[in-house]
Coordinates of C-alpha atoms in Angstrom, one line a residue:
M101 CA 11.9 -16.5 -2.2
S102 CA 9.2 -16.8 0.4
Q103 CA 7.9 -13.9 1.8
G104 CA 7.4 -15.5 5.3
P105 CA 4.9 -14.5 8.1
S106 CA 4.9 -10.9 8.9
K107 CA 7.5 -10.2 11.6
S108 CA 6.9 -8.5 15.4
P109 CA 8.7 -5.2 15.9
E110 CA 10.8 -7.0 18.3
E111 CA 11.9 -9.4 15.5
K112 CA 12.5 -6.5 12.9
L113 CA 14.5 -4.8 15.8
K114 CA 16.6 -7.9 16.3
K115 CA 17.3 -8.1 12.4
Q116 CA 18.3 -4.6 11.9
K117 CA 21.0 -5.1 14.9
S118 CA 22.1 -7.8 13.0
F119 CA 22.2 -6.2 9.9
I120 CA 24.3 -3.1 11.3
C121 CA 26.8 -5.5 12.7
R122 CA 27.3 -7.7 10.1
Y123 CA 27.5 -5.1 7.2
L124 CA 27.9 -1.6 8.5
V125 CA 30.3 -1.8 11.3
P126 CA 33.6 -2.9 11.0
R127 CA 34.5 -6.1 13.1
N128 CA 36.9 -4.4 15.5
T129 CA 34.3 -2.1 16.8
T130 CA 32.2 -4.5 18.9
C131 CA 31.5 -1.8 21.7
L132 CA 30.2 0.5 18.9
C133 CA 27.9 -2.1 17.6
I134 CA 26.5 -2.8 21.0
L135 CA 26.2 1.2 21.6
I136 CA 24.0 1.2 18.1
S137 CA 22.1 -1.8 19.3
L138 CA 21.3 -0.1 22.5
K139 CA 20.2 3.2 20.7
L140 CA 17.8 1.0 18.7
V141 CA 15.8 -0.4 21.9
S142 CA 14.6 3.2 22.1
L143 CA 12.5 2.5 19.2
V144 CA 10.6 -0.2 20.1
T145 CA 7.4 1.7 21.3
L146 CA 7.7 3.8 18.4
M147 CA 7.8 0.7 16.1
L148 CA 4.8 -0.7 17.5
C149 CA 2.3 2.1 17.1
Y150 CA 3.9 2.8 13.5
N151 CA 3.2 -0.6 12.3
F152 CA -0.3 0.1 13.1
K153 CA -0.9 3.1 11.4
S154 CA 1.2 1.5 8.5
A155 CA -1.1 -1.5 8.0
A156 CA -3.8 0.4 6.7
K157 CA -1.5 2.2 4.2
S158 CA -0.6 -1.2 2.7
E159 CA -4.1 -2.6 2.0
A160 CA -4.5 -3.3 -1.8
V161 CA -6.2 -0.7 -3.8
K162 CA -9.4 -2.1 -5.3
F163 CA -11.5 -0.4 -8.3
R164 CA -14.1 -1.8 -10.8
L165 CA -14.1 -1.2 -14.3
P166 CA -16.8 0.7 -15.9
H167 CA -19.8 -0.9 -16.8
H168 CA -19.0 -0.8 -20.7
I169 CA -15.5 -2.6 -20.2
K170 CA -15.8 -6.2 -19.1
C171 CA -12.4 -8.0 -17.2
P172 CA -10.9 -10.6 -19.7
S173 CA -12.0 -14.0 -19.6
I174 CA -8.8 -15.9 -18.2
D175 CA -8.9 -19.3 -17.0
F176 CA -6.7 -18.9 -14.0
N177 CA -6.9 -22.6 -12.8
Y178 CA -5.7 -22.9 -9.2
G179 CA -7.5 -26.0 -8.4
G180 CA -10.0 -26.3 -5.4
N181 CA -8.2 -23.3 -3.7
A182 CA -9.4 -20.6 -5.9
S183 CA -9.3 -17.8 -2.9
H184 CA -5.4 -18.6 -2.6
P185 CA -3.9 -18.1 -6.0
T186 CA -0.2 -17.9 -4.5
E187 CA 0.6 -21.6 -3.8
S188 CA 4.2 -20.9 -5.2
N189 CA 4.7 -18.4 -2.0
I190 CA 6.4 -16.1 -4.5
T191 CA 6.0 -12.2 -5.4
I192 CA 6.8 -10.3 -8.3
F193 CA 7.3 -6.9 -7.6
F194 CA 6.8 -3.7 -9.8
V195 CA 7.5 -0.4 -8.0
E196 CA 6.1 3.2 -9.6
T197 CA 8.1 6.2 -7.5
S198 CA 6.4 8.9 -9.3
E199 CA 3.1 10.6 -8.1
R200 CA 1.2 9.0 -10.7
T201 CA -2.1 7.4 -10.0
N202 CA -3.2 5.8 -12.8
P203 CA -0.5 3.3 -14.6
T204 CA 0.9 3.9 -18.0
F205 CA 0.2 1.5 -20.8
L206 CA 3.7 -0.1 -20.6
S207 CA 3.3 -0.5 -16.8
M208 CA -0.1 -2.2 -17.2
C209 CA 1.6 -4.4 -19.8
S210 CA 4.4 -5.3 -17.7
V211 CA 2.2 -6.2 -14.8
E212 CA -0.3 -8.4 -17.0
S213 CA 2.5 -10.2 -18.6
A214 CA 3.7 -11.1 -15.4
A215 CA 0.3 -12.1 -14.0
R216 CA -0.5 -14.3 -16.8
L217 CA 2.7 -16.1 -16.8
H218 CA 2.8 -16.7 -13.2
R219 CA -0.8 -17.5 -12.2
T220 CA 0.6 -19.3 -8.9
A221 CA 2.6 -16.3 -7.6
K222 CA 1.7 -12.9 -6.3
I223 CA 1.9 -9.9 -8.5
V224 CA 2.1 -6.4 -6.7
L225 CA 2.4 -3.0 -7.8
F226 CA 3.3 -0.6 -5.8
M227 CA 2.4 2.9 -6.5
K228 CA 3.8 6.2 -4.9
G229 CA 1.2 8.1 -5.8
L230 CA -1.9 6.0 -3.9
S231 CA -0.4 6.8 -0.8
T232 CA -1.4 10.7 -0.5
V233 CA -4.8 10.3 -2.8
K234 CA -7.6 8.5 -1.8
N235 CA -10.6 7.3 -3.9
T236 CA -8.9 7.8 -7.1
Q237 CA -10.8 6.0 -9.7
T238 CA -8.5 4.8 -12.3
L239 CA -8.6 2.7 -15.5
G240 CA -5.4 1.1 -15.3
I241 CA -5.7 0.0 -11.6
S242 CA -9.4 -1.1 -12.5
L243 CA -8.0 -3.3 -15.5
L244 CA -5.2 -5.1 -13.5
N245 CA -7.7 -5.6 -10.8
C246 CA -9.3 -8.0 -13.0
F247 CA -6.2 -10.4 -12.6
P248 CA -6.9 -12.5 -9.5
N249 CA -3.0 -12.6 -8.4
V250 CA -2.5 -8.8 -8.6
E251 CA -2.3 -6.6 -5.9
I252 CA -2.1 -2.6 -6.3
K253 CA -0.9 -1.2 -3.0
P254 CA 0.3 2.6 -1.9
L255 CA 4.1 3.2 -1.7
D256 CA 5.1 4.3 1.9
L257 CA 8.8 5.1 1.5
K258 CA 9.3 5.7 5.0
D259 CA 7.6 2.4 6.1
L260 CA 9.2 0.4 3.2
F261 CA 13.0 1.6 4.5
A262 CA 11.9 1.3 8.2
D263 CA 14.1 -1.5 9.6
T264 CA 16.9 -1.0 7.0
P265 CA 20.1 0.9 6.9
L266 CA 18.3 2.8 4.3
S267 CA 16.0 4.6 6.9
L268 CA 18.5 6.8 7.9
W269 CA 19.5 7.7 4.2
Y270 CA 16.3 8.5 3.2
S271 CA 15.3 10.6 6.5
R272 CA 18.6 12.9 5.4
L273 CA 17.7 12.7 1.4
D274 CA 15.8 15.8 1.3
Q275 CA 18.6 17.8 2.8
W276 CA 20.4 18.3 -0.8
W277 CA 18.9 18.6 -4.3
Q278 CA 19.1 15.8 -6.0
P279 CA 19.1 15.7 -9.6
Y280 CA 18.0 12.1 -9.8
R281 CA 16.0 11.6 -7.1
M282 CA 13.4 9.3 -8.6
P283 CA 15.5 6.9 -10.1
I284 CA 17.8 6.7 -6.9
I285 CA 14.7 5.8 -5.0
S286 CA 13.4 3.3 -7.3
D287 CA 16.9 1.7 -7.1
A288 CA 16.9 1.9 -3.3
C289 CA 13.0 0.1 -3.2
R290 CA 14.1 -2.7 -5.2
L291 CA 17.1 -3.9 -3.0
V292 CA 15.0 -3.2 0.3
L293 CA 12.1 -5.3 -1.1
M294 CA 14.5 -8.3 -2.0
W295 CA 16.2 -7.7 1.3
K296 CA 12.9 -7.9 3.4
Y297 CA 10.9 -10.3 1.4
G298 CA 12.9 -12.0 -1.3
G299 CA 11.1 -12.9 -4.7
I300 CA 11.5 -11.1 -8.0
Y301 CA 11.6 -7.6 -8.7
L302 CA 11.0 -6.1 -12.1
D303 CA 11.3 -2.9 -13.9
T304 CA 7.9 -1.0 -15.2
D305 CA 9.2 -1.3 -18.8
I306 CA 9.9 -4.9 -19.1
I307 CA 7.4 -7.3 -20.9
V308 CA 7.6 -10.6 -19.5
L309 CA 7.8 -13.8 -22.4
K310 CA 8.4 -16.7 -20.1
N311 CA 8.0 -17.8 -16.8
L312 CA 10.7 -16.6 -14.1
L313 CA 10.2 -18.7 -11.0
N314 CA 13.2 -21.2 -11.7
L315 CA 15.7 -18.1 -11.6
T316 CA 16.8 -18.0 -8.0
N317 CA 19.3 -15.7 -6.7
S318 CA 20.0 -14.3 -10.3
I319 CA 20.8 -11.0 -12.1
G320 CA 21.2 -10.1 -15.6
R321 CA 24.1 -8.9 -17.5
E322 CA 23.6 -5.8 -19.6
Q323 CA 26.4 -5.3 -21.6
K324 CA 29.9 -6.8 -21.6
Y325 CA 31.2 -5.0 -18.5
L326 CA 27.8 -4.0 -17.0
V327 CA 25.1 -5.6 -15.0
N328 CA 21.6 -4.4 -14.7
S329 CA 19.4 -4.1 -11.5
A330 CA 15.8 -3.7 -13.8
F331 CA 15.6 -7.9 -13.0
L332 CA 16.7 -9.3 -9.9
A333 CA 15.5 -12.7 -8.0
F334 CA 16.9 -13.6 -4.8
E335 CA 16.0 -15.2 -1.6
Q336 CA 15.2 -13.1 1.4
H337 CA 17.8 -11.6 3.4
H338 CA 20.5 -13.1 0.8
D339 CA 24.2 -11.9 1.4
F340 CA 24.3 -10.1 -2.2
I341 CA 21.5 -8.1 -1.3
G342 CA 22.9 -7.2 1.9
H343 CA 26.3 -5.9 0.5
C344 CA 24.3 -4.2 -2.1
L345 CA 22.6 -2.1 0.8
K346 CA 26.0 -1.7 2.3
D347 CA 27.3 -0.1 -0.9
F348 CA 24.6 1.8 -1.2
V349 CA 25.0 3.8 2.1
E350 CA 28.6 3.6 2.0
H351 CA 29.1 5.0 -1.5
F352 CA 26.2 6.9 -2.3
N353 CA 26.5 9.5 -5.1
G354 CA 23.3 11.1 -6.0
W355 CA 25.1 13.4 -8.7
L356 CA 26.1 10.2 -11.2
W357 CA 23.1 8.5 -13.2
G358 CA 22.9 5.2 -12.4
H359 CA 25.7 4.8 -9.5
Q360 CA 23.3 3.3 -7.2
G361 CA 21.8 1.0 -9.8
P362 CA 23.7 -1.0 -12.4
Q363 CA 26.8 0.6 -11.4
L364 CA 25.8 -0.6 -7.8
V365 CA 25.7 -4.1 -8.7
T366 CA 28.0 -4.2 -10.8
R367 CA 30.8 -3.1 -8.2
V368 CA 29.2 -5.3 -5.9
L369 CA 29.5 -8.2 -8.0
K370 CA 33.4 -7.9 -8.5
K371 CA 34.0 -7.7 -5.2
W372 CA 31.6 -10.8 -4.2
C373 CA 33.6 -12.8 -6.7
K374 CA 36.6 -11.1 -6.1
K375 CA 37.3 -10.1 -10.3
M376 CA 38.6 -7.4 -11.7
S377 CA 35.8 -7.6 -14.7
I378 CA 32.5 -9.2 -14.8
T379 CA 33.4 -10.4 -18.6
K380 CA 33.6 -14.0 -17.6
I381 CA 31.5 -14.2 -14.6
Q382 CA 28.3 -16.7 -15.3
Q383 CA 27.9 -17.9 -11.2
C384 CA 29.8 -17.1 -8.2
K385 CA 28.9 -18.2 -4.6
G386 CA 25.6 -19.0 -5.5
V387 CA 24.8 -15.8 -7.5
R388 CA 23.9 -16.7 -11.2
M389 CA 24.3 -13.9 -14.2
L390 CA 22.3 -14.4 -16.8
P391 CA 23.5 -13.4 -20.2
S392 CA 22.3 -10.0 -21.9
E393 CA 19.9 -11.7 -24.3
A394 CA 18.0 -12.8 -21.5
F395 CA 16.5 -9.4 -20.1
Y396 CA 18.1 -7.1 -22.5
P397 CA 18.3 -8.7 -26.4
I398 CA 18.3 -4.9 -27.3
R399 CA 20.7 -2.6 -26.0
W400 CA 19.6 1.0 -24.9
Q401 CA 21.4 2.8 -27.4
D402 CA 19.3 0.9 -30.1
W403 CA 16.1 1.0 -28.4
K404 CA 14.3 2.3 -31.4
K405 CA 14.3 -1.1 -32.8
Y406 CA 11.0 -1.6 -30.5
F407 CA 9.4 0.5 -32.7
E408 CA 10.5 -0.4 -35.9
V409 CA 8.7 -3.3 -38.2
M410 CA 9.9 -6.7 -37.6
S411 CA 9.0 -10.0 -39.5
E412 CA 7.7 -12.6 -37.0
S413 CA 10.7 -15.0 -37.6
E414 CA 13.0 -12.2 -37.2
S415 CA 11.6 -11.5 -33.7
Q416 CA 11.5 -15.2 -32.5
E417 CA 15.4 -15.6 -33.5
L418 CA 16.1 -12.4 -31.5
L419 CA 13.9 -13.4 -28.5
K420 CA 14.7 -17.2 -28.8
N421 CA 16.9 -16.8 -25.4
S422 CA 15.2 -14.2 -23.7
Y423 CA 13.0 -14.2 -20.4
A424 CA 11.6 -10.8 -21.2
V425 CA 12.4 -7.3 -22.7
H426 CA 13.4 -4.2 -21.5
V427 CA 11.8 -1.4 -23.4
W428 CA 14.2 1.4 -21.7
N429 CA 11.4 3.6 -20.8
K430 CA 14.0 6.5 -20.0
K431 CA 14.5 6.7 -23.7
S432 CA 11.3 5.3 -25.5
Y433 CA 8.7 7.5 -23.2
G434 CA 6.2 9.4 -25.4
T435 CA 7.3 7.4 -28.6
Q436 CA 3.8 6.4 -30.1
F437 CA 2.7 3.6 -32.5
Q438 CA -0.2 2.7 -34.5
I439 CA -1.9 -0.4 -33.2
G440 CA -1.7 -3.2 -35.7
S441 CA 1.4 -1.7 -37.3
K442 CA 3.5 -4.8 -36.8
V443 CA 6.3 -2.9 -35.4
M444 CA 8.0 -4.9 -32.4
I445 CA 6.3 -3.4 -29.6
D446 CA 3.1 -3.8 -31.0
Q447 CA 3.5 -7.6 -31.7
L448 CA 4.8 -8.0 -28.0
S449 CA 1.9 -6.4 -26.6
S450 CA -0.8 -8.0 -28.4
D451 CA 0.6 -11.1 -27.8
Y452 CA 1.8 -10.8 -24.2
C453 CA -0.6 -8.1 -22.7
P454 CA -3.5 -8.5 -24.8
F455 CA -5.9 -6.9 -22.5
S456 CA -4.0 -3.8 -21.7
Y457 CA -3.6 -3.7 -25.8
Q458 CA -7.2 -3.9 -26.4
I459 CA -7.9 -1.0 -23.9
M460 CA -5.0 1.1 -25.7
S461 CA -6.8 0.6 -28.8
W462 CA -9.9 1.6 -27.3
Q463 CA -8.1 4.9 -26.1
G464 CA -7.2 5.7 -29.6
N465 CA -3.4 6.2 -28.8
A466 CA -0.5 4.3 -27.5

């Protein structure tokens, strides 16, 4: 799941042509593939200019905490090479597709929990709002900058989708009103990140409980008949993700909630494994499906359990087989809880993102 070195425009063009021929062009249309490839050659010069411009946009955003707030004292022991904390060469990606420039508490908690449990990995939070706003001092970004393995970067969607089949799709997205535009863009981002770079993708409403680096080419079952894409772990240019991108373009439907997300990976997995149902799939053609308790121990229908008092023993039993918990922000957004109330989300955040939890208590509100 290595990111690998930066590719030249010519190399990117070659990969784009390869993807189109492999996934998006029928086998009996070789001539069409050649024509498309020749058409792409004309873009090389534009790509060269664009890459120079976009390089500056992708730089990590660095802010400092106010003087009265100190960074947490965490012993990030990287041995003798403290300036290079990414020995595992694996990146964990988070994406914020709204125009928000200050991470929510839950986003901060998600990133912090990942940073604490993966001290030899790079944690990258992309924020779309930062691509259009300059010199925005925010408490959340300043806090996350305390962690040496965390980078916060502007999300330039045109740049991210470049050199993939989703580039043309994105250029046409605003031609029609899209009722679920933001979640669909989020669904697109995670697939492209896995395709281009490989690594691990997590939604910003997931609190990490255990190290995830041993999960390769894996997805998580949400319910008996449904896979979820809030967690993805794949090697760069994995065929399964390639087929997901193909399905995204060929069967795009912006009017159905989840059609480009959980339903998409479910559809593709059935085809990948040549099964009518995913109920008994555990591993197929190199892709591993984790059980629902791995990331979704509480169903979205029961999201309120996170805001109910739960004993420590009951919580441990519920989460004994969980790598992380999905808090279902679409449902739980805006739900408040009292610091020290011992509701489940209070216990989890105090244990796995203690500095975000401390900041939240200073703010006087969850």
